[in-house]
């Protein structure tokens, strides 16, 4: 429906008829930052979106493969936002190229929408072997190639290619699925996906009701294109020679009751096995935002998970004139959650600046 809307010209820029004179810096151009900036522009504020990468879009641009989301979808939205008065500044990392204090001097409000980019690592012997990579390092390179970048720019630290390799993807979520589809397009000899949790049932429990998430086996188009899936498997160590990974030593897992009667995952005795692996892609989720000069200079308090602490009621951090939304506030989540938080944060910022707001919650 929305694609038809763009084709027919139903979706057009909606600039505010008058400005408020208030300037807002939005750090991060992923779905949370874009949603926040667009709402702020439509009520007359002057938002500037700062992005450390060379293109706007965050994980929409660099992370989600083109075969799942074409990047012209981002470009048309950015063009609409520019016509509404949003300013975009790429290749600027706040806390590195420009200090947080300089931003606060120049803008009335700073919105932290930088995402949760710190990946969960695989802490096993042999992790240092060549050929073991974080999923995002692998996926971003392909995004850059598809965007037309030459190899030196797409892969400044060395090309990661699955061509002619036995690829093992550790992690059963969307990022793992993206690695499977990309590896198949590279021409991998084989692709195997390992998941530590047991295989879900093919059909969900029909007695389970919304908002509970139905537990069932989910198969993506990437799975259908070709891969082996193995469940209830933990990786013990990576083995190799001459500094390169050649195999993973794994073990089967099962649910057992502990001394308190709680169900815990435990290794199955005698179930050890090896799987051939020339390339291992770690797609085990993201722990938190990166704790770097941006978060340090902002002086914001973090919650127990390492995310920026800010209540969903007003999205205010513990630092004056600084708000936070999206994955940077709630931890790794879905694009729709990021959009929702960005829009709600814009309403909170508008209320903070003007005393009241007509933006929807």
XYZ file of C-alpha atoms in Angstrom:
361
model
C 0.000 0.000 0.000
C 2.717 2.485 0.939
C 4.718 1.665 -2.209
C 1.597 2.454 -4.251
C 1.285 5.685 -2.275
C 4.774 6.759 -3.316
C 4.130 5.776 -6.947
C 0.880 7.750 -7.072
C 2.331 10.799 -5.350
C 0.120 10.526 -2.261
C 3.156 10.796 0.027
C 4.706 14.250 -0.173
C 6.851 16.484 2.070
C 4.907 18.115 4.908
C 7.007 21.097 5.994
C 5.896 23.176 8.955
C 4.391 26.549 7.929
C 6.474 28.302 10.591
C 9.546 27.623 12.685
C 10.017 27.624 16.447
C 13.648 28.723 16.466
C 14.603 25.602 18.423
C 17.478 23.427 17.190
C 17.745 19.717 17.966
C 20.744 17.459 17.321
C 19.806 13.826 16.629
C 22.793 11.478 16.854
C 22.241 8.369 14.773
C 20.372 8.002 11.467
C 18.766 4.622 12.024
C 14.982 4.206 12.222
C 14.754 5.788 15.692
C 16.757 8.868 14.723
C 14.957 9.311 11.398
C 11.505 8.966 12.974
C 12.402 11.433 15.708
C 13.871 14.029 13.339
C 10.946 13.906 10.927
C 8.378 14.502 13.656
C 10.393 17.382 15.109
C 10.701 19.058 11.699
C 6.964 18.810 11.095
C 6.196 20.909 14.194
C 8.672 23.626 13.244
C 11.887 22.687 15.036
C 15.205 22.561 13.176
C 16.678 19.042 13.543
C 20.134 18.043 12.362
C 20.892 14.313 12.102
C 24.531 13.347 12.702
C 25.742 10.020 11.283
C 29.236 8.586 11.752
C 29.021 6.497 8.545
C 29.246 7.820 5.012
C 25.558 7.211 4.272
C 22.310 7.735 6.172
C 20.245 4.814 7.460
C 22.029 3.063 10.328
C 21.431 -0.697 10.302
C 18.773 -0.200 7.634
C 21.618 0.851 5.347
C 24.531 -1.137 6.724
C 23.374 -4.441 8.173
C 20.128 -5.464 6.480
C 21.002 -7.066 3.113
C 19.774 -5.448 -0.066
C 17.848 -8.596 -0.965
C 15.680 -7.975 2.129
C 15.460 -4.194 1.942
C 16.387 -2.130 -1.092
C 18.219 1.050 -0.137
C 16.219 3.312 -2.436
C 13.503 3.041 0.215
C 15.785 4.946 2.594
C 16.807 7.450 -0.069
C 13.246 8.479 -0.905
C 12.431 9.000 2.792
C 15.592 11.063 3.308
C 14.669 13.226 0.295
C 11.227 13.813 1.806
C 12.778 14.737 5.156
C 15.260 17.145 3.567
C 12.339 18.894 1.869
C 10.724 19.178 5.311
C 13.811 20.899 6.723
C 15.868 18.084 8.249
C 19.615 18.553 7.817
C 21.865 15.488 7.496
C 25.562 15.442 8.402
C 27.434 12.224 7.556
C 31.005 11.183 8.418
C 30.707 12.961 11.773
C 31.103 10.942 14.958
C 29.962 12.858 18.009
C 32.520 12.538 20.772
C 35.313 12.144 18.207
C 34.995 14.760 15.440
C 32.797 17.055 17.536
C 32.474 17.031 21.316
C 29.159 16.523 23.074
C 29.649 19.858 24.836
C 29.995 21.654 21.486
C 26.721 20.085 20.367
C 24.996 21.187 23.581
C 26.387 24.701 23.082
C 24.956 24.888 19.563
C 21.649 23.023 20.022
C 18.793 23.237 22.507
C 18.477 19.448 22.834
C 20.571 16.393 21.958
C 18.835 13.082 21.182
C 20.907 9.902 21.531
C 19.675 7.430 18.903
C 22.896 5.591 18.142
C 21.599 2.030 18.395
C 23.009 -1.011 20.203
C 26.094 -1.883 18.197
C 28.190 -3.886 20.697
C 27.987 -7.508 19.476
C 27.918 -10.532 21.773
C 31.217 -12.382 21.418
C 32.008 -16.109 21.450
C 34.330 -16.606 24.409
C 35.878 -19.981 23.631
C 39.429 -21.223 23.029
C 40.484 -20.552 19.448
C 38.384 -17.415 19.067
C 41.484 -15.582 17.835
C 41.825 -17.787 14.731
C 41.541 -16.094 11.353
C 38.196 -16.748 9.710
C 36.002 -16.019 12.736
C 34.145 -12.734 12.281
C 31.268 -10.764 13.713
C 28.222 -10.923 11.453
C 28.044 -7.163 10.977
C 31.628 -6.977 9.685
C 30.599 -9.465 7.000
C 27.217 -7.940 6.137
C 28.303 -4.289 6.010
C 30.979 -5.078 3.410
C 28.347 -6.512 1.079
C 26.081 -3.491 1.604
C 28.959 -1.237 0.595
C 29.754 -3.308 -2.497
C 26.118 -3.217 -3.579
C 26.145 0.557 -3.089
C 28.939 0.820 -5.658
C 31.957 1.250 -3.387
C 35.216 -0.216 -4.644
C 36.725 -3.050 -2.619
C 39.288 -0.861 -0.870
C 36.496 1.275 0.561
C 34.042 -1.563 1.156
C 36.608 -3.704 2.952
C 39.417 -1.505 4.300
C 40.499 -4.221 6.759
C 40.459 -7.044 4.238
C 37.819 -8.733 2.111
C 35.487 -11.203 3.826
C 34.093 -13.639 1.280
C 32.236 -16.934 1.687
C 33.053 -18.098 -1.834
C 34.222 -21.707 -1.879
C 34.063 -22.024 1.915
C 32.250 -24.127 4.470
C 30.437 -21.427 6.471
C 29.086 -21.867 9.986
C 26.709 -19.206 11.312
C 26.331 -19.166 15.104
C 22.998 -17.640 16.104
C 19.465 -18.396 15.021
C 17.968 -14.908 14.685
C 17.425 -12.486 11.820
C 21.099 -11.523 11.604
C 22.050 -15.187 11.269
C 19.492 -15.569 8.506
C 21.002 -12.545 6.717
C 24.437 -14.181 6.898
C 23.023 -17.348 5.314
C 21.483 -15.506 2.382
C 24.629 -13.445 1.804
C 26.914 -16.513 2.030
C 24.814 -18.352 -0.547
C 25.055 -15.366 -2.879
C 28.837 -15.373 -2.454
C 28.970 -19.010 -3.547
C 29.663 -20.843 -0.285
C 30.272 -24.602 -0.515
C 28.013 -25.189 2.470
C 26.203 -23.121 5.092
C 25.293 -24.429 8.541
C 23.420 -22.463 11.189
C 23.881 -23.399 14.852
C 21.412 -22.403 17.569
C 21.987 -23.115 21.266
C 18.263 -23.374 22.034
C 16.270 -26.529 21.161
C 14.270 -26.565 17.941
C 10.857 -24.919 18.422
C 7.703 -26.784 17.380
C 6.569 -26.456 13.769
C 3.155 -25.238 14.931
C 2.629 -22.811 17.793
C 0.486 -23.478 20.850
C -2.954 -22.303 19.703
C -3.993 -21.608 23.310
C -1.307 -18.922 23.622
C -2.768 -15.461 23.169
C -1.458 -12.014 22.268
C 0.759 -10.320 23.425
C 2.691 -13.525 24.203
C 5.102 -14.350 21.382
C 4.126 -17.671 19.772
C 6.954 -20.175 19.992
C 7.295 -21.945 16.665
C 9.953 -22.759 14.078
C 10.495 -19.771 11.816
C 11.932 -20.301 8.349
C 13.103 -17.324 6.302
C 13.626 -17.067 2.549
C 17.371 -17.376 3.223
C 16.832 -20.728 4.935
C 14.766 -21.884 1.963
C 17.593 -20.916 -0.418
C 19.787 -23.530 1.236
C 21.402 -24.272 4.585
C 21.631 -26.880 7.308
C 20.091 -25.935 10.651
C 21.165 -27.599 13.882
C 19.548 -26.841 17.229
C 20.536 -27.332 20.879
C 24.225 -27.029 19.997
C 26.926 -25.178 21.957
C 30.403 -24.383 20.647
C 33.230 -25.494 22.933
C 36.222 -24.344 20.929
C 37.497 -23.464 17.482
C 40.288 -25.582 16.039
C 42.630 -24.842 13.180
C 46.186 -24.718 11.900
C 48.544 -22.018 10.680
C 46.362 -19.477 12.469
C 43.230 -20.266 10.422
C 40.001 -21.845 11.603
C 39.239 -25.301 10.178
C 36.520 -26.708 12.428
C 34.358 -26.126 15.471
C 34.187 -28.538 18.373
C 30.576 -28.638 19.539
C 28.370 -30.443 22.041
C 24.649 -31.186 22.249
C 22.523 -29.429 24.876
C 19.346 -30.417 26.719
C 16.950 -28.969 29.281
C 17.298 -30.472 32.770
C 15.969 -29.513 36.188
C 18.503 -28.031 38.634
C 18.458 -28.460 42.421
C 15.725 -25.806 42.690
C 13.588 -27.440 40.041
C 14.295 -24.784 37.409
C 14.967 -25.812 33.823
C 18.527 -25.108 32.695
C 20.513 -26.010 29.579
C 23.155 -28.665 30.193
C 25.614 -30.513 27.988
C 24.666 -34.034 26.935
C 27.452 -36.361 28.070
C 29.304 -37.997 25.198
C 27.628 -35.867 22.512
C 30.753 -34.025 21.342
C 31.228 -33.620 17.595
C 33.142 -31.491 15.096
C 31.878 -29.518 12.147
C 34.049 -28.306 9.279
C 34.333 -24.538 9.153
C 36.465 -22.296 6.915
C 34.477 -19.225 7.970
C 32.554 -18.674 11.210
C 30.093 -15.792 11.482
C 29.005 -14.711 14.962
C 25.353 -13.623 14.906
C 24.463 -13.954 18.574
C 22.834 -10.590 19.058
C 23.980 -7.297 20.532
C 24.789 -6.639 24.164
C 24.334 -2.873 24.424
C 25.304 0.468 22.868
C 29.029 0.943 22.451
C 30.448 2.616 25.528
C 32.747 5.162 23.928
C 33.604 8.844 24.011
C 30.044 9.762 23.006
C 28.413 8.127 26.019
C 31.266 9.199 28.294
C 31.128 12.869 27.272
C 27.335 12.844 27.542
C 27.734 11.746 31.165
C 24.508 9.742 31.044
C 23.691 7.014 33.520
C 23.438 3.459 32.160
C 20.994 0.772 33.233
C 21.892 -2.748 34.333
C 22.159 -3.951 30.734
C 24.463 -1.131 29.678
C 21.806 0.810 27.761
C 21.308 4.541 28.284
C 18.938 5.051 31.197
C 15.827 7.014 30.234
C 12.178 6.323 31.120
C 9.652 5.668 28.374
C 7.452 8.423 29.842
C 9.664 11.348 28.795
C 12.827 9.770 27.290
C 15.025 12.100 29.368
C 18.453 10.853 30.344
C 20.139 11.796 33.610
C 22.001 14.591 31.790
C 20.386 17.972 31.176
C 18.988 18.581 27.665
C 19.861 15.026 26.544
C 17.237 12.467 25.502
C 17.633 8.855 24.332
C 15.478 6.516 22.231
C 15.557 3.324 20.186
C 18.024 0.507 20.768
C 20.369 2.856 22.589
C 17.722 3.132 25.307
C 15.861 -0.189 25.203
C 18.586 -2.536 23.923
C 18.527 -4.619 20.765
C 15.039 -4.756 19.308
C 13.021 -4.445 16.115
C 12.794 -1.631 13.565
C 9.143 -1.017 14.452
C 10.092 -0.467 18.105
C 12.800 1.998 17.054
C 10.315 3.974 14.936
C 7.806 4.034 17.797
C 10.391 5.234 20.303
C 11.720 7.868 17.893
C 8.238 9.308 17.403
C 7.450 9.244 21.122
C 10.811 10.843 21.915
C 10.025 13.647 19.439
C 6.782 14.297 21.296
C 8.684 14.398 24.591
C 11.302 16.788 23.176
C 8.582 19.037 21.719
C 6.821 19.174 25.102
C 10.133 19.917 26.821
C 10.934 22.793 24.466
C 7.460 24.294 24.073
C 5.634 23.304 27.269
C 3.045 21.357 25.292
C 2.900 19.239 22.127
C 0.375 18.310 19.448
C 2.490 15.355 18.313
C 0.937 11.922 18.945
C 2.316 9.583 21.561
